[in-house]
Short mmCIF file of C-alpha atoms and ligand atoms in Angstrom, two decimals:
data_model
loop_
_atom_site.label_atom_id
_atom_site.label_comp_id
_atom_site.label_asym_id
_atom_site.label_seq_id
_atom_site.Cartn_x
_atom_site.Cartn_y
_atom_site.Cartn_z
CA MET A 1325 -7.00 -28.45 -97.74
CA GLU A 1326 -9.61 -26.62 -99.54
CA HIS A 1327 -11.74 -28.56 -102.00
CA ASP A 1328 -13.00 -26.77 -105.04
CA PHE A 1329 -16.11 -28.24 -106.50
CA GLY A 1330 -18.33 -26.85 -109.22
CA THR A 1331 -21.62 -27.95 -110.45
CA SER A 1332 -22.28 -28.77 -114.17
CA GLN A 1333 -25.52 -28.02 -116.26
CA THR A 1334 -26.63 -31.40 -115.55
CA GLY A 1335 -26.70 -30.83 -111.95
CA SER A 1336 -24.27 -33.55 -111.25
CA ILE A 1337 -20.87 -32.61 -109.45
CA THR A 1338 -18.14 -31.84 -111.92
CA PRO A 1339 -15.35 -31.30 -109.76
CA ARG A 1340 -12.09 -29.74 -110.80
CA VAL A 1341 -10.22 -32.67 -109.97
CA ASN A 1342 -6.48 -33.16 -110.47
CA THR A 1343 -6.49 -35.26 -113.69
CA ALA A 1344 -2.76 -36.07 -113.37
CA GLU A 1345 -3.37 -37.67 -110.03
CA ILE A 1346 -6.28 -39.71 -111.29
CA TRP A 1347 -4.31 -40.96 -114.41
CA LYS A 1348 -1.52 -41.74 -112.14
CA ILE A 1349 -3.67 -44.04 -110.11
CA ALA A 1350 -5.15 -45.38 -113.32
CA LEU A 1351 -1.87 -46.30 -114.56
CA GLU A 1352 -0.81 -47.99 -111.44
CA GLN A 1353 -4.00 -50.21 -111.97
CA VAL A 1354 -3.20 -50.73 -115.74
CA GLN A 1355 0.07 -52.07 -114.76
CA LEU A 1356 -1.44 -54.86 -112.82
CA HIS A 1357 -3.20 -55.90 -116.06
CA ILE A 1358 -0.82 -55.96 -118.82
CA SER A 1359 2.90 -56.87 -119.22
CA PRO A 1360 5.65 -54.49 -118.45
CA GLN A 1361 6.56 -54.24 -122.07
CA ASN A 1362 3.10 -53.26 -123.24
CA PHE A 1363 2.72 -50.78 -120.51
CA SER A 1364 6.07 -49.06 -121.20
CA ALA A 1365 5.25 -49.15 -125.06
CA TRP A 1366 1.81 -47.87 -125.04
CA PHE A 1367 1.15 -45.75 -121.97
CA LYS A 1368 4.23 -43.68 -121.93
CA ASN A 1369 3.35 -40.11 -122.49
CA THR A 1370 -0.49 -40.68 -122.32
CA SER A 1371 -2.33 -38.43 -120.14
CA LEU A 1372 -5.95 -37.65 -118.93
CA SER A 1373 -6.66 -34.47 -120.56
CA GLY A 1374 -10.03 -33.83 -119.14
CA ILE A 1375 -13.37 -35.27 -117.82
CA ASP A 1376 -16.29 -33.60 -119.09
CA ASN A 1377 -19.98 -34.79 -118.59
CA GLY A 1378 -18.83 -38.34 -118.01
CA ILE A 1379 -16.42 -38.23 -120.96
CA ALA A 1380 -12.78 -38.95 -120.14
CA THR A 1381 -10.37 -37.94 -122.96
CA ILE A 1382 -7.14 -39.72 -122.79
CA SER A 1383 -4.50 -37.92 -124.80
CA CYS A 1384 -1.93 -40.20 -126.77
CA PRO A 1385 1.45 -39.19 -128.14
CA SER A 1386 0.62 -40.54 -131.57
CA SER A 1387 -2.33 -41.73 -133.78
CA PHE A 1388 -0.71 -45.09 -133.85
CA ALA A 1389 -0.78 -45.24 -130.10
CA ARG A 1390 -4.39 -43.84 -130.10
CA GLU A 1391 -5.60 -46.61 -132.35
CA TRP A 1392 -3.88 -49.28 -130.52
CA LEU A 1393 -5.09 -48.29 -127.21
CA ASP A 1394 -8.55 -47.75 -128.44
CA SER A 1395 -8.65 -51.16 -129.92
CA ASN A 1396 -6.90 -52.99 -127.18
CA HIS A 1397 -7.36 -51.31 -124.03
CA HIS A 1398 -10.55 -49.33 -124.26
CA LYS A 1399 -12.45 -51.68 -121.80
CA LEU A 1400 -9.78 -51.95 -119.33
CA ILE A 1401 -9.32 -48.07 -119.06
CA THR A 1402 -12.94 -47.52 -119.02
CA SER A 1403 -13.62 -49.92 -116.02
CA ILE A 1404 -10.41 -48.66 -114.24
CA LEU A 1405 -11.57 -45.03 -114.60
CA GLN A 1406 -15.08 -45.90 -113.58
CA LYS A 1407 -13.88 -47.63 -110.40
CA ILE A 1408 -11.64 -44.59 -109.41
CA LEU A 1409 -14.20 -42.05 -110.16
CA GLN A 1410 -17.20 -44.06 -108.96
CA GLN A 1411 -19.25 -42.98 -111.90
CA ASP A 1412 -20.19 -44.04 -115.46
CA ILE A 1413 -17.47 -42.90 -117.83
CA GLU A 1414 -17.04 -43.03 -121.50
CA VAL A 1415 -13.42 -42.97 -122.71
CA LEU A 1416 -12.16 -41.28 -125.78
CA PHE A 1417 -8.74 -41.40 -127.20
CA ALA A 1418 -7.30 -38.20 -128.87
CA VAL A 1419 -3.85 -37.54 -130.14
CA GLY A 1420 -2.50 -34.50 -128.24
CA PRO A 1421 0.43 -33.29 -126.24
CA SER A 1422 1.23 -34.97 -123.08
CA GLN A 1423 0.49 -32.95 -119.98
CA GLN A 1424 3.43 -32.37 -117.87
CA ASP A 1425 4.95 -35.60 -116.57
CA SER A 1426 1.74 -37.44 -116.06
CA GLY A 1427 3.20 -40.60 -117.72
CA ALA A 1428 6.05 -40.61 -115.51
CA SER A 1429 4.65 -41.30 -112.04
CA PRO A 1430 7.42 -41.80 -109.39
CA GLY A 1431 7.96 -45.19 -108.11
CA THR A 1432 7.02 -47.00 -111.30
CA ASP A 1433 10.28 -48.64 -111.89
CA ARG A 1434 9.27 -49.49 -115.39
CA TYR A 1435 9.66 -45.85 -116.30
CA GLU A 1436 12.89 -45.86 -114.94
CA THR A 1437 14.03 -48.67 -117.06
CA MET A 1438 12.05 -47.26 -120.02
CA ALA A 1439 13.92 -44.03 -119.99
CA ILE A 1440 17.18 -45.83 -121.20
CA SER A 1441 15.88 -48.02 -123.79
CA PRO A 1442 16.76 -46.22 -126.90
CA ASP A 1443 15.16 -48.66 -129.20
CA GLU A 1444 11.85 -47.26 -128.52
CA ALA A 1445 12.75 -43.56 -128.98
CA PRO A 1446 11.93 -43.08 -132.68
CA ILE A 1447 8.22 -44.31 -132.36
CA PHE A 1448 7.15 -42.53 -129.24
CA ASN A 1449 9.37 -39.78 -128.87
CA ILE A 1450 10.51 -40.56 -125.29
CA GLU A 1451 12.18 -37.79 -123.70
CA PHE A 1452 15.62 -38.65 -122.28
CA THR A 1453 15.57 -36.34 -119.44
CA HIS A 1454 17.66 -38.47 -117.32
CA GLN A 1455 19.89 -39.52 -120.02
CA SER A 1456 20.85 -36.00 -120.93
CA GLN A 1457 21.33 -35.17 -117.42
CA PHE A 1458 23.69 -38.07 -117.32
CA GLU A 1459 25.57 -36.83 -120.46
CA GLU A 1460 25.86 -33.26 -119.04
CA SER A 1461 27.32 -34.20 -115.71
CA GLN A 1462 28.58 -37.66 -116.59
CA ASN A 1463 27.61 -38.34 -112.98
CA ARG A 1464 23.86 -38.61 -112.17
CA ALA A 1465 22.59 -41.55 -113.79
CA PHE A 1466 18.89 -42.40 -113.78
CA LEU A 1467 18.44 -41.60 -110.09
CA ASN A 1468 14.98 -40.41 -109.15
CA PRO A 1469 15.52 -37.46 -106.82
CA ILE A 1470 12.44 -38.29 -104.80
CA TYR A 1471 13.99 -41.44 -103.30
CA LEU A 1472 15.77 -40.31 -100.27
CA PHE A 1473 16.64 -41.28 -96.83
CA GLU A 1474 14.89 -38.54 -95.54
CA ASN A 1475 11.53 -39.72 -96.56
CA PHE A 1476 12.15 -43.44 -95.94
CA VAL A 1477 10.31 -44.57 -92.95
CA VAL A 1478 12.20 -47.03 -90.91
CA GLY A 1479 10.49 -50.06 -88.96
CA SER A 1480 11.49 -53.53 -88.01
CA SER A 1481 11.04 -54.96 -91.42
CA ASN A 1482 13.55 -52.92 -93.15
CA ARG A 1483 15.68 -51.56 -90.16
CA LEU A 1484 18.81 -53.63 -91.07
CA ALA A 1485 18.66 -52.91 -94.74
CA HIS A 1486 18.31 -49.17 -93.92
CA ALA A 1487 21.38 -49.07 -91.53
CA ALA A 1488 23.45 -50.91 -94.07
CA ALA A 1489 22.44 -48.62 -96.86
CA GLU A 1490 23.02 -45.56 -94.87
CA ALA A 1491 26.40 -46.81 -93.91
CA ILE A 1492 27.24 -47.43 -97.42
CA ALA A 1493 26.11 -43.99 -98.64
CA GLU A 1494 28.56 -42.41 -96.18
CA THR A 1495 31.59 -44.56 -97.06
CA PRO A 1496 30.72 -46.40 -100.49
CA GLY A 1497 32.95 -49.17 -101.27
CA ARG A 1498 34.43 -49.67 -97.91
CA LEU A 1499 31.90 -51.40 -95.58
CA TYR A 1500 29.58 -53.85 -97.30
CA ASN A 1501 30.64 -54.64 -100.80
CA PRO A 1502 28.69 -55.79 -102.72
CA PHE A 1503 25.50 -54.88 -100.94
CA PHE A 1504 22.72 -57.39 -102.05
CA LEU A 1505 19.42 -56.13 -101.17
CA HIS A 1506 16.39 -58.36 -101.60
CA GLY A 1507 12.55 -58.47 -100.81
CA GLY A 1508 9.08 -58.72 -102.33
CA VAL A 1509 7.41 -56.23 -104.66
CA GLY A 1510 6.91 -52.70 -103.47
CA LEU A 1511 8.58 -52.73 -100.32
CA GLY A 1512 11.00 -49.84 -100.92
CA LYS A 1513 14.14 -51.76 -102.53
CA THR A 1514 14.32 -49.35 -105.28
CA HIS A 1515 13.63 -46.35 -103.01
CA LEU A 1516 16.57 -47.49 -100.57
CA SER A 1517 19.00 -48.34 -103.30
CA GLN A 1518 18.29 -44.93 -105.00
CA ALA A 1519 18.48 -43.16 -101.69
CA ILE A 1520 22.13 -44.37 -101.59
CA GLY A 1521 22.95 -42.93 -104.75
CA ASN A 1522 21.32 -39.74 -104.12
CA ARG A 1523 22.90 -39.40 -100.77
CA VAL A 1524 26.42 -40.09 -102.29
CA LEU A 1525 26.02 -37.41 -104.95
CA ASN A 1526 24.79 -35.04 -102.40
CA ASN A 1527 28.01 -35.65 -100.43
CA ASP A 1528 30.25 -35.51 -103.44
CA PRO A 1529 28.80 -34.31 -106.83
CA ASN A 1530 31.76 -35.73 -108.69
CA LYS A 1531 30.92 -39.33 -107.81
CA LYS A 1532 30.12 -41.32 -110.83
CA ILE A 1533 27.04 -43.29 -110.41
CA LEU A 1534 24.85 -45.58 -112.60
CA TYR A 1535 21.49 -46.87 -111.51
CA CYS A 1536 20.04 -49.34 -114.08
CA SER A 1537 18.16 -52.64 -114.33
CA SER A 1538 19.69 -55.94 -115.28
CA GLU A 1539 17.61 -55.40 -118.65
CA THR A 1540 19.34 -52.31 -119.42
CA PHE A 1541 22.77 -53.76 -118.68
CA LEU A 1542 21.84 -56.59 -121.15
CA ASN A 1543 20.27 -54.22 -123.85
CA GLU A 1544 23.34 -51.97 -123.79
CA MET A 1545 25.57 -55.00 -123.96
CA VAL A 1546 23.75 -56.34 -127.10
CA GLU A 1547 23.53 -52.90 -128.67
CA SER A 1548 27.45 -52.43 -128.18
CA ILE A 1549 28.03 -56.04 -129.64
CA ARG A 1550 25.83 -55.10 -132.71
CA ASN A 1551 27.72 -51.62 -133.15
CA GLY A 1552 31.04 -52.96 -132.48
CA LYS A 1553 31.23 -50.73 -129.56
CA THR A 1554 32.00 -53.22 -126.72
CA THR A 1555 35.04 -51.41 -125.54
CA GLU A 1556 33.00 -48.26 -124.89
CA PHE A 1557 30.23 -50.21 -123.31
CA ARG A 1558 32.84 -51.88 -120.74
CA GLN A 1559 34.53 -48.55 -120.28
CA ASN A 1560 31.13 -46.85 -119.34
CA TYR A 1561 30.38 -49.33 -116.60
CA ARG A 1562 34.03 -49.85 -115.41
CA LYS A 1563 34.72 -46.22 -114.93
CA LEU A 1564 31.90 -45.89 -112.32
CA ASP A 1565 32.23 -45.27 -108.52
CA ILE A 1566 28.89 -46.85 -107.93
CA LEU A 1567 27.01 -49.21 -109.83
CA VAL A 1568 23.43 -50.28 -108.78
CA ILE A 1569 21.68 -52.92 -110.87
CA ASP A 1570 17.99 -53.41 -109.99
CA ASP A 1571 15.96 -56.50 -110.62
CA ILE A 1572 19.19 -58.50 -110.94
CA GLN A 1573 17.35 -61.53 -110.97
CA PHE A 1574 16.57 -61.37 -114.53
CA ILE A 1575 20.19 -61.55 -115.26
CA SER A 1576 19.96 -65.34 -114.85
CA GLU A 1577 18.24 -65.49 -118.22
CA TRP A 1578 21.20 -64.53 -120.28
CA GLN A 1579 24.42 -66.29 -119.92
CA ARG A 1580 26.52 -63.80 -121.83
CA ALA A 1581 25.30 -61.02 -119.77
CA GLN A 1582 26.30 -63.05 -116.55
CA GLU A 1583 29.72 -63.41 -117.75
CA GLU A 1584 29.85 -59.70 -118.64
CA LEU A 1585 28.64 -58.80 -115.39
CA PHE A 1586 31.14 -61.10 -113.58
CA HIS A 1587 33.88 -59.19 -115.16
CA THR A 1588 32.53 -55.68 -114.75
CA PHE A 1589 31.94 -56.80 -110.94
CA ASN A 1590 35.61 -57.85 -110.62
CA ILE A 1591 37.12 -54.76 -112.03
CA LEU A 1592 34.82 -52.37 -109.84
CA TYR A 1593 35.39 -54.65 -106.81
CA GLN A 1594 39.28 -54.70 -107.12
CA ALA A 1595 39.25 -50.89 -107.53
CA GLY A 1596 37.25 -50.53 -104.23
CA LYS A 1597 34.01 -49.19 -106.14
CA GLN A 1598 30.65 -49.82 -104.52
CA ILE A 1599 28.35 -52.46 -106.19
CA ILE A 1600 24.76 -52.69 -105.24
CA PHE A 1601 22.43 -55.49 -106.44
CA VAL A 1602 18.69 -55.38 -106.07
CA SER A 1603 16.55 -58.41 -106.26
CA ASP A 1604 13.09 -59.72 -105.61
CA ARG A 1605 14.69 -62.91 -104.01
CA PRO A 1606 17.97 -64.00 -102.38
CA PRO A 1607 20.97 -65.13 -104.54
CA LYS A 1608 20.21 -68.90 -103.58
CA GLN A 1609 16.83 -68.66 -105.02
CA ILE A 1610 17.99 -67.26 -108.44
CA GLU A 1611 17.81 -70.02 -110.80
CA ASN A 1612 20.37 -70.71 -113.51
CA LEU A 1613 22.98 -68.16 -112.06
CA MET A 1614 26.54 -68.94 -112.69
CA ASP A 1615 28.08 -70.28 -109.45
CA ARG A 1616 30.74 -67.68 -109.38
CA LEU A 1617 28.41 -64.85 -109.81
CA ARG A 1618 26.22 -66.27 -107.04
CA SER A 1619 29.04 -66.31 -104.82
CA ARG A 1620 30.07 -62.75 -105.54
CA PHE A 1621 26.45 -61.71 -104.78
CA GLU A 1622 26.75 -63.63 -101.43
CA GLY A 1623 30.25 -62.22 -100.72
CA GLY A 1624 29.39 -58.98 -99.05
CA MET A 1625 26.35 -57.96 -97.23
CA VAL A 1626 22.90 -59.70 -97.95
CA ALA A 1627 19.94 -57.85 -96.43
CA ASP A 1628 16.24 -58.25 -96.79
CA ILE A 1629 13.24 -55.96 -96.68
CA SER A 1630 10.21 -58.02 -95.25
CA THR A 1631 6.60 -57.10 -95.28
CA PRO A 1632 5.86 -54.22 -93.09
CA ASP A 1633 4.04 -54.59 -89.89
CA VAL A 1634 1.06 -52.51 -88.97
CA GLU A 1635 3.31 -49.88 -87.07
CA LEU A 1636 5.43 -49.36 -90.03
CA ARG A 1637 2.46 -49.14 -92.37
CA THR A 1638 0.63 -46.62 -90.23
CA ALA A 1639 3.87 -44.39 -89.96
CA ILE A 1640 4.19 -44.69 -93.83
CA VAL A 1641 0.61 -43.76 -94.48
CA ARG A 1642 0.91 -40.94 -92.20
CA GLN A 1643 4.10 -39.60 -93.94
CA LYS A 1644 2.88 -40.14 -97.41
CA ALA A 1645 -0.51 -38.06 -96.60
CA GLN A 1646 1.80 -35.29 -95.15
CA GLU A 1647 3.98 -35.35 -98.09
CA LYS A 1648 1.15 -35.14 -100.71
CA GLY A 1649 -0.90 -32.80 -98.43
CA ILE A 1650 -3.71 -35.20 -98.06
CA LEU A 1651 -5.75 -34.28 -94.96
CA LEU A 1652 -7.61 -37.23 -93.62
CA PRO A 1653 -8.45 -38.04 -90.10
CA ASP A 1654 -6.08 -40.24 -88.07
CA ASP A 1655 -8.64 -43.05 -87.81
CA ILE A 1656 -9.12 -43.17 -91.47
CA LEU A 1657 -5.23 -43.17 -92.16
CA ASP A 1658 -4.93 -46.06 -89.50
CA PHE A 1659 -7.81 -47.99 -91.26
CA VAL A 1660 -6.09 -47.57 -94.66
CA ALA A 1661 -2.83 -49.00 -92.91
CA ARG A 1662 -4.58 -51.92 -91.44
CA SER A 1663 -6.47 -52.65 -94.71
CA VAL A 1664 -3.73 -52.65 -97.05
CA ASP A 1665 -1.22 -54.99 -95.68
CA ASP A 1666 1.39 -56.16 -97.89
CA ASN A 1667 2.71 -53.64 -100.25
CA ILE A 1668 3.68 -50.08 -99.76
CA ARG A 1669 3.17 -49.22 -103.23
CA GLU A 1670 -0.42 -50.21 -102.97
CA LEU A 1671 -0.78 -48.26 -99.64
CA GLU A 1672 0.16 -45.08 -101.57
CA GLY A 1673 -2.24 -46.07 -104.34
CA ALA A 1674 -4.89 -46.45 -101.71
CA LEU A 1675 -4.19 -43.25 -100.06
CA ILE A 1676 -4.42 -41.28 -103.41
CA LYS A 1677 -7.67 -43.19 -104.24
CA ILE A 1678 -9.27 -42.09 -101.08
CA ASP A 1679 -8.01 -38.45 -101.51
CA THR A 1680 -9.55 -38.40 -105.13
CA HIS A 1681 -12.85 -39.66 -103.62
CA VAL A 1682 -12.73 -36.80 -101.02
CA ARG A 1683 -11.99 -34.12 -103.64
CA ILE A 1684 -15.02 -35.44 -105.83
CA SER A 1685 -17.46 -35.93 -103.26
CA GLY A 1686 -16.32 -33.14 -100.75
CA GLU A 1687 -17.02 -35.33 -97.92
CA VAL A 1688 -14.71 -36.97 -95.51
CA PRO A 1689 -15.26 -40.73 -95.84
CA GLU A 1690 -16.43 -42.88 -93.13
CA GLU A 1691 -14.65 -46.37 -92.56
CA ALA A 1692 -17.20 -48.08 -94.43
CA ASP A 1693 -16.66 -45.74 -97.60
CA VAL A 1694 -12.98 -46.33 -97.50
CA ALA A 1695 -13.60 -50.17 -97.37
CA ARG A 1696 -15.78 -49.65 -100.39
CA ILE A 1697 -13.32 -47.57 -102.20
CA LEU A 1698 -10.38 -49.88 -101.50
CA GLU A 1699 -12.65 -53.04 -102.10
CA VAL A 1700 -11.73 -54.45 -98.88
CA ASP A 1701 -14.35 -56.65 -97.14
CA ALA A 1702 -16.00 -54.09 -94.87
CA ALA A 1703 -17.42 -56.90 -92.94
CA SER A 1704 -14.02 -58.78 -92.82
CA LYS A 1705 -13.54 -59.91 -89.26
CA ARG A 1706 -10.40 -58.02 -88.77
CA ARG A 1707 -11.94 -54.60 -89.32
CA LYS A 1708 -15.09 -55.15 -87.40
CA THR A 1709 -13.99 -56.75 -84.19
CA SER A 1710 -13.09 -54.42 -81.49
CA PRO A 1711 -10.24 -55.34 -79.09
CA ARG A 1712 -13.02 -55.61 -76.40
CA ASP A 1713 -15.00 -58.06 -78.37
CA LEU A 1714 -12.10 -59.97 -79.13
CA ILE A 1715 -10.95 -60.40 -75.48
CA GLN A 1716 -14.45 -61.28 -74.63
CA GLU A 1717 -14.52 -64.04 -77.19
CA VAL A 1718 -11.19 -65.51 -75.56
CA CYS A 1719 -12.76 -65.35 -72.18
CA ALA A 1720 -15.76 -67.17 -73.44
CA THR A 1721 -13.55 -69.88 -75.08
CA PHE A 1722 -11.36 -70.46 -72.17
CA GLY A 1723 -14.03 -69.88 -69.34
CA VAL A 1724 -12.37 -66.87 -67.57
CA SER A 1725 -13.55 -63.51 -66.82
CA ILE A 1726 -12.28 -60.19 -68.32
CA ARG A 1727 -11.45 -58.89 -64.97
CA ASP A 1728 -9.10 -61.89 -64.52
CA ILE A 1729 -7.64 -61.46 -67.83
CA ARG A 1730 -6.90 -57.83 -67.14
CA GLY A 1731 -5.92 -58.60 -63.62
CA LYS A 1732 -2.59 -59.50 -61.98
CA ARG A 1733 -2.98 -63.23 -61.22
CA ARG A 1734 -0.39 -65.27 -62.85
CA THR A 1735 -1.72 -68.77 -62.57
CA ALA A 1736 -1.73 -70.77 -65.84
CA ASP A 1737 -5.56 -70.53 -65.98
CA PHE A 1738 -5.19 -66.88 -66.52
CA VAL A 1739 -1.94 -66.55 -68.12
CA VAL A 1740 -2.73 -68.54 -70.99
CA PRO A 1741 -5.86 -66.84 -72.16
CA ARG A 1742 -4.15 -63.68 -71.58
CA GLN A 1743 -1.32 -64.68 -73.83
CA VAL A 1744 -3.91 -65.81 -76.37
CA CYS A 1745 -5.71 -62.44 -76.32
CA MET A 1746 -2.35 -60.70 -76.93
CA TYR A 1747 -1.56 -63.19 -79.84
CA LEU A 1748 -4.95 -62.68 -81.56
CA LEU A 1749 -4.97 -59.01 -80.88
CA ARG A 1750 -1.70 -58.78 -82.82
CA LYS A 1751 -2.36 -61.45 -85.49
CA GLU A 1752 -5.89 -60.79 -86.27
CA LEU A 1753 -6.37 -57.04 -85.47
CA GLU A 1754 -2.97 -56.27 -86.09
CA LEU A 1755 -2.86 -53.51 -83.22
CA PRO A 1756 0.39 -52.07 -82.18
CA LEU A 1757 2.11 -53.67 -79.23
CA GLU A 1758 1.68 -50.77 -76.97
CA GLN A 1759 -1.91 -50.84 -77.42
CA ILE A 1760 -2.27 -54.51 -76.97
CA ALA A 1761 -0.12 -53.97 -73.60
CA ARG A 1762 -2.81 -51.23 -72.76
CA GLU A 1763 -5.86 -53.35 -73.61
CA LEU A 1764 -4.67 -55.96 -71.19
CA ASN A 1765 -3.43 -53.76 -68.52
CA ARG A 1766 0.08 -54.63 -68.89
CA SER A 1767 2.87 -52.16 -68.41
CA ASP A 1768 4.95 -52.71 -71.52
CA HIS A 1769 5.08 -54.15 -74.85
CA THR A 1770 7.91 -56.72 -74.38
CA THR A 1771 5.35 -58.79 -72.31
CA VAL A 1772 3.21 -58.78 -75.46
CA LEU A 1773 6.06 -59.94 -77.58
CA HIS A 1774 6.87 -62.70 -75.23
CA ALA A 1775 3.27 -63.73 -75.01
CA ILE A 1776 2.96 -64.06 -78.86
CA GLU A 1777 6.14 -66.18 -79.02
CA ARG A 1778 4.74 -68.60 -76.10
CA VAL A 1779 1.55 -68.93 -77.87
CA GLU A 1780 3.17 -69.74 -81.29
CA ALA A 1781 5.45 -72.24 -79.71
CA LYS A 1782 2.56 -73.67 -77.80
CA MET A 1783 0.52 -74.17 -80.80
CA GLU A 1784 3.25 -75.82 -82.54
CA GLU A 1785 3.54 -78.58 -80.07
CA ASP A 1786 0.05 -78.77 -78.77
CA ALA A 1787 -2.47 -79.57 -81.54
CA ASP A 1788 -5.53 -79.33 -79.04
CA PHE A 1789 -4.34 -76.18 -78.01
CA LYS A 1790 -3.96 -74.67 -81.57
CA ASP A 1791 -7.72 -75.84 -82.05
CA ARG A 1792 -8.89 -74.03 -79.05
CA VAL A 1793 -7.15 -70.82 -80.28
CA GLY A 1794 -8.70 -71.32 -83.83
CA GLU A 1795 -12.16 -71.69 -82.19
CA VAL A 1796 -11.89 -68.04 -80.79
CA LYS A 1797 -14.48 -66.05 -83.11
CA VAL A 1798 -12.85 -63.08 -84.31
P1 ADP B 163 10.39 -52.16 -104.65
O1 ADP B 163 11.57 -51.57 -105.48
O2 ADP B 163 10.84 -53.06 -103.49
O3 ADP B 163 9.31 -52.90 -105.49
P2 ADP B 163 9.79 -49.37 -104.36
O4 ADP B 163 11.06 -48.95 -103.81
O5 ADP B 163 9.51 -48.96 -105.62
O6 ADP B 163 9.55 -50.87 -104.07
O7 ADP B 163 8.62 -48.65 -103.35
C1 ADP B 163 7.36 -48.54 -103.81
C2 ADP B 163 6.81 -47.32 -103.23
O8 ADP B 163 6.69 -47.33 -101.73
C3 ADP B 163 7.59 -46.23 -103.60
O9 ADP B 163 6.87 -45.09 -103.90
C4 ADP B 163 8.36 -45.95 -102.18
O10 ADP B 163 8.59 -44.56 -101.92
C5 ADP B 163 7.29 -46.43 -101.10
N1 ADP B 163 8.13 -46.93 -99.99
C6 ADP B 163 8.46 -48.24 -99.67
N2 ADP B 163 9.11 -48.35 -98.54
C7 ADP B 163 9.11 -47.12 -97.92
C8 ADP B 163 9.35 -46.57 -96.74
N3 ADP B 163 9.91 -47.36 -95.64
N4 ADP B 163 9.25 -45.34 -96.33
C9 ADP B 163 8.45 -44.56 -97.22
N5 ADP B 163 8.19 -44.86 -98.54
C10 ADP B 163 8.47 -46.29 -98.84
MG1 MG B 164 11.93 -51.88 -107.49
#
């Protein structure tokens, strides 16, 4: 990748940076600080129109939005941009045309929900691109074409969910119905559920699919009641071949919507149509849910996506880097995968942040730079300790030599510390299983898995042993 850097009159670097990318990262950060409603209402159709001599100009869709943003979010935006750009920034708001699709960063579900909330259209002139597509074809509904099976990386934490999703996409309505997919934030639920829709449409463009959030379902229901159009509302949902409702956990807040959904469900189900629910928690943990709805949710296949292990994170980081044309050395990519450990959306954000840094500084960052950019603790144990150091510490704690630990002898004196090494290399350094096997001179990774289980079990039953493991300085 070629970086193109220019120099301004003041002598400071004025890179021709990709403002759309920067704004996308900034928006991801903004979302962490304000409510989804506010975010949708005020940041839609904003863009970063330029950075010049330390002045960042944010273009807003209306003077109303400009004033509101200026008086309410000036500080927040300034500090976020300063962090991203690592320089002093003054922020100005201006009314102007939004640049391309800058507001609609992929992967931000809120936009997807937003696009079908007609209430807000008059104020901000939201473009109903998806909606018009839907009207034209009557089939494709609010699916983001970037969410595909082809770019979904499979690992142990999502293997089952992925297999089920793929099977459903090939024979919708037959195998697992309903499909209830749950898991924490940013772990790929929306991606996977939309991949089903995209695959189905790819196989048969005549299929009628709707992807929506439970909020949309509610809003449309309320709207239809207000306009006396409940029949149309029902027909719209009930004629579908596939219905995907995301963030279904929110349905519990509205009794009436639950009832409506229950009937819609029954009709679709009896007609052999596929229903997919996506939630941040399993049906059992959704409070205030009608029993009969809960039992429907549980009546098909319930699958979860759990937090990704380091192998999966590494694979995802590498794939995303490739997808986005980000060229960073493997050790830096691996460092990112090790440092950002619980959310794939953040992993992506981290990657983009580093890439932006590279574009601005023109230098390939060192691990310490990356740590600073990501605001992870560079001195934190996990990142500093080498596998060698860790093994040495275990040896010191258990009074054995490295040679013994890496050797063949299988007496308890050696086996136990050897297993502790494997356990800590995994838990603290999050090394891939294969690498752990190599570090300890073992032939394959099943030995490592076994060792981890043994140590966990032993720690549970033997408090002294647990303390000893805890004493190892990592
Ligand atoms: P959720 O709906 O669970 O909150 P998303 O589906 O929106 O999460 O995923 C967040 C981001 O992470 C998206 O950009 C998505 O493409 C990406 N992502 C999640 N899991 C994977 C995966 N297994 N492979 C590739 N990208 C993934
Ligand atoms: Mg989601």
